Short mmCIF file of C-alpha atoms in Angstrom, two decimals:
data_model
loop_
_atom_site.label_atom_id
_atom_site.label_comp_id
_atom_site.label_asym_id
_atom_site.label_seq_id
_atom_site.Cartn_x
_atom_site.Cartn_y
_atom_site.Cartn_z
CA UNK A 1 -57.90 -32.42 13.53
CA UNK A 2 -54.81 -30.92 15.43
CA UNK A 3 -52.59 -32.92 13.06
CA UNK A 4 -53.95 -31.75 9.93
CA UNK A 5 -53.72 -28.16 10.79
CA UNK A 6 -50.04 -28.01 11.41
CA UNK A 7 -48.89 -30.51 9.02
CA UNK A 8 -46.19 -28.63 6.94
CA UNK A 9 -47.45 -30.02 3.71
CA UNK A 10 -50.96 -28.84 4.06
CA UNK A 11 -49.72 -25.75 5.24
CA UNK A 12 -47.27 -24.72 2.41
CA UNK A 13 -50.33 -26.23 0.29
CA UNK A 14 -52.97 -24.13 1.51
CA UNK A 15 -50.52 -21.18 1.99
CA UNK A 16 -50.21 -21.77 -2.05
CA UNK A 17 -53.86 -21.79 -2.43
CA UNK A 18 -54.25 -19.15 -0.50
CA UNK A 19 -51.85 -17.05 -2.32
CA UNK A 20 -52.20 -18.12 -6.34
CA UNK A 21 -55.77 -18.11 -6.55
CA UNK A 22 -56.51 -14.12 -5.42
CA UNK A 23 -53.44 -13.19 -7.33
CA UNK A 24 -54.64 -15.41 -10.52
CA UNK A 25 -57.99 -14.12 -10.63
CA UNK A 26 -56.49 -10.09 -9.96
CA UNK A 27 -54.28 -10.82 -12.70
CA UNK A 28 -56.47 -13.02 -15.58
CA UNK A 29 -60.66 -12.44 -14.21
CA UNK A 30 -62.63 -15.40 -12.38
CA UNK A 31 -64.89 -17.65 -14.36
CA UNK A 32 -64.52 -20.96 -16.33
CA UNK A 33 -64.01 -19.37 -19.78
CA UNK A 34 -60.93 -17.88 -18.05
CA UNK A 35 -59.45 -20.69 -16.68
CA UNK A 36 -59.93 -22.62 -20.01
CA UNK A 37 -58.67 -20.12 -21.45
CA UNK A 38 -55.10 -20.16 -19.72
CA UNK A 39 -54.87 -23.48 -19.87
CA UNK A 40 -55.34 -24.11 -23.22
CA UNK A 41 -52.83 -20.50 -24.05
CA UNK A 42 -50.22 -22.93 -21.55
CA UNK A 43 -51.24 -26.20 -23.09
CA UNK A 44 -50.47 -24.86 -26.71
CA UNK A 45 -46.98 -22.79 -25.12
CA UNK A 46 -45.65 -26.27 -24.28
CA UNK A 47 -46.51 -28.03 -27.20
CA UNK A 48 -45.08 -25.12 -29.09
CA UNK A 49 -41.90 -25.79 -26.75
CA UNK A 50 -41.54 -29.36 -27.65
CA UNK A 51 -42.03 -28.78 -31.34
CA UNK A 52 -39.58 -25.88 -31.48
CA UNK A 53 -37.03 -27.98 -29.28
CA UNK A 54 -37.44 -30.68 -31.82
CA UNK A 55 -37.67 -29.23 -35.13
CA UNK A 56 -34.37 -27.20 -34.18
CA UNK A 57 -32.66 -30.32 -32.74
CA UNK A 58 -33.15 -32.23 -36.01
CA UNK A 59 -31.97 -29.38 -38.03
CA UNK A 60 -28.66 -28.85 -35.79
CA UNK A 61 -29.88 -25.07 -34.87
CA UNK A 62 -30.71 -25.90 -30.82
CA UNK A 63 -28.41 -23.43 -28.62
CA UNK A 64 -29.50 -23.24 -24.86
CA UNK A 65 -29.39 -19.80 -25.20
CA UNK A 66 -32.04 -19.37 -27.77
CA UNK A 67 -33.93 -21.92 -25.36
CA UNK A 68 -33.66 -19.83 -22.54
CA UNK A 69 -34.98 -16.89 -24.23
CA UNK A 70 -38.28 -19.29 -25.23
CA UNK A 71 -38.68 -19.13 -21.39
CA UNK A 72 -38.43 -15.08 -21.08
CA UNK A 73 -40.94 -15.26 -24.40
CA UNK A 74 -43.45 -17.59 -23.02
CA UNK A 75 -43.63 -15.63 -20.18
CA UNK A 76 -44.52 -12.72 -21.49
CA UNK A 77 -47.00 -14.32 -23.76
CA UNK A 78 -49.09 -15.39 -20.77
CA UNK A 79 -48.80 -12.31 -19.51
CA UNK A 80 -50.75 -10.00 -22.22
CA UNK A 81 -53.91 -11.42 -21.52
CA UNK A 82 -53.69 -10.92 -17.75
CA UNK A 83 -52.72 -7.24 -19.14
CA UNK A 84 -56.07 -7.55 -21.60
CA UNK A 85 -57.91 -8.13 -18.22
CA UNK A 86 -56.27 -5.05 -16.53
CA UNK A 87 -57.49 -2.88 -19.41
CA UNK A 88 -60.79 -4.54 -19.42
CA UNK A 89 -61.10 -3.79 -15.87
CA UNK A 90 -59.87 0.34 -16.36
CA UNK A 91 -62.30 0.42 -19.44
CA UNK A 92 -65.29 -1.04 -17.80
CA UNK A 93 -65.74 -3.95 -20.90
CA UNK A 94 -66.18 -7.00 -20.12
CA UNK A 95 -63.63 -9.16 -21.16
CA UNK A 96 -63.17 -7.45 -24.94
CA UNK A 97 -58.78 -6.75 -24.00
CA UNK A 98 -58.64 -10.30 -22.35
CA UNK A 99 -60.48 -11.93 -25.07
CA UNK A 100 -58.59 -10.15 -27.81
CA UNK A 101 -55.17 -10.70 -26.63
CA UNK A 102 -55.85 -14.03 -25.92
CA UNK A 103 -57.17 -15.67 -28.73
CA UNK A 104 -54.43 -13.86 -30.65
CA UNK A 105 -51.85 -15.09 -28.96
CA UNK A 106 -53.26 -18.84 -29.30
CA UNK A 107 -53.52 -18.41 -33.04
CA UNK A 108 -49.98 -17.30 -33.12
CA UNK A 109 -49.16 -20.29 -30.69
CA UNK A 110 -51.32 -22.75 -32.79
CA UNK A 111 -49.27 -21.27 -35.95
CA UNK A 112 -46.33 -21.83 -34.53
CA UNK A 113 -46.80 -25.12 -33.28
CA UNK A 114 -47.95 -26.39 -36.64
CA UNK A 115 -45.09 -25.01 -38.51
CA UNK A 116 -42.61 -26.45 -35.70
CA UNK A 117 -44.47 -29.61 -35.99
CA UNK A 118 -43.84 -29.98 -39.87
CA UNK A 119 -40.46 -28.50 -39.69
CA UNK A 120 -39.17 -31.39 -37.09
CA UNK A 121 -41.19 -33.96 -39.68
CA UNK A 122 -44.11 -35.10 -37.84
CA UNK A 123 -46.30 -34.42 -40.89
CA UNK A 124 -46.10 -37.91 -42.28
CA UNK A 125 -48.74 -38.54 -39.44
CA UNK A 126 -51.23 -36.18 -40.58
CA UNK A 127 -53.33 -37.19 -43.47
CA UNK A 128 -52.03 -35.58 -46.84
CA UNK A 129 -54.80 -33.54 -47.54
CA UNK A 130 -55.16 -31.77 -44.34
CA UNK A 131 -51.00 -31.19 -44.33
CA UNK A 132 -51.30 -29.41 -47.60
CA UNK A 133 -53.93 -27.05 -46.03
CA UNK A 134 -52.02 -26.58 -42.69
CA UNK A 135 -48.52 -26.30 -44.68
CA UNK A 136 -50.66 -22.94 -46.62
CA UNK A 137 -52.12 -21.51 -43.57
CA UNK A 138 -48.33 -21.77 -42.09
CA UNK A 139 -46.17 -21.13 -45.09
CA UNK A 140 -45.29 -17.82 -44.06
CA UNK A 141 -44.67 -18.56 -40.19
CA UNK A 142 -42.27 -21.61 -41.88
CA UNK A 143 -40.98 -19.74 -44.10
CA UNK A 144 -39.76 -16.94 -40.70
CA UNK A 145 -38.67 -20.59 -39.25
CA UNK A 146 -36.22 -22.09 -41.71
CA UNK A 147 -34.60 -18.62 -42.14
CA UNK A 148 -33.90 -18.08 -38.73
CA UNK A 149 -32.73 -21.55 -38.27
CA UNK A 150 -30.47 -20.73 -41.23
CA UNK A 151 -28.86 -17.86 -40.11
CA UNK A 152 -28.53 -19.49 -36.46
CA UNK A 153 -26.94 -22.64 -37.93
CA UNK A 154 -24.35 -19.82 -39.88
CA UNK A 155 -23.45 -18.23 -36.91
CA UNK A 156 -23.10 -21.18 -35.19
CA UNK A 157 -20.56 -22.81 -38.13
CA UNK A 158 -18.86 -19.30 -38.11
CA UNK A 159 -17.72 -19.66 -34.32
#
């Protein structure tokens, strides 16, 4: 028992527990639908990473520095709905900011994602019929995509 106690590893791990989880649930609310909720909003940020990294690698448009600014972005993306929860709690409504900002943000993600997705060419995996109907509900979001990759590609040829 005298072991465990003052191991260092437990210690920094419980330290950790004991410091994330009251912070996490000031921040984002307690409950299931809340955790879920930010994992699925930092599930769908990485794969929105990994598409973006791709589809701008294949197109010759990566720069670090537009990478590191992904970071700052993602960031503050999980951050609004921890701000949704802060207004929810000042309000006295139950989760109607957190809920809001949330599932907005993981449409956006989702959009993004798919568009990055087609962009670096991973479409030939999805059945034709169901590309057609994700290339419409992202033609605009694609559209925002190849233009900035445009211009970034000019700039970078300019230098």
């Amino acid at each position: 028992m005298e072991r465990w106690l003052f191991s260092v590893d437990k210690f920094f791990t419980l330290l950790f527990g004991a410091l994330f989880i009251p912070i996490f649930e000031f921040f984002y609310g307690k409950g299931e639908v809340v955790i879920y909720t930010m994992t699925a909003l930092t599930f769908f940020n990485v794969m929105d990473w990994i598409s973006g990294t791709r589809s701008a690698k294949k197109d010759n448009t990566y720069a670090s520095k537009y990478g590191i600014d992904g970071i700052f972005r993602s960031l503050f993306i999980l951050m609004l709905p921890a701000g949704g929860h802060l207004m929810d709690m000042i309000t006295g409504v139950p989760g109607v900011f957190f809920g809001t900002l949330s599932f907005g943000v993981l449409y956006q993600l989702i959009q993004s994602m798919t568009a990055n997705s087609i962009r670096a060419g991973w479409g030939q995996w999805v059945p034709e019929w169901l590309l057609v109907k994700l290339t419409e509900w992202v033609k605009e979001e694609i559209e925002t995509k190849i233009s900035r990759s445009s211009k970034r590609k000019k700039d970078l040829e300019g230098k």
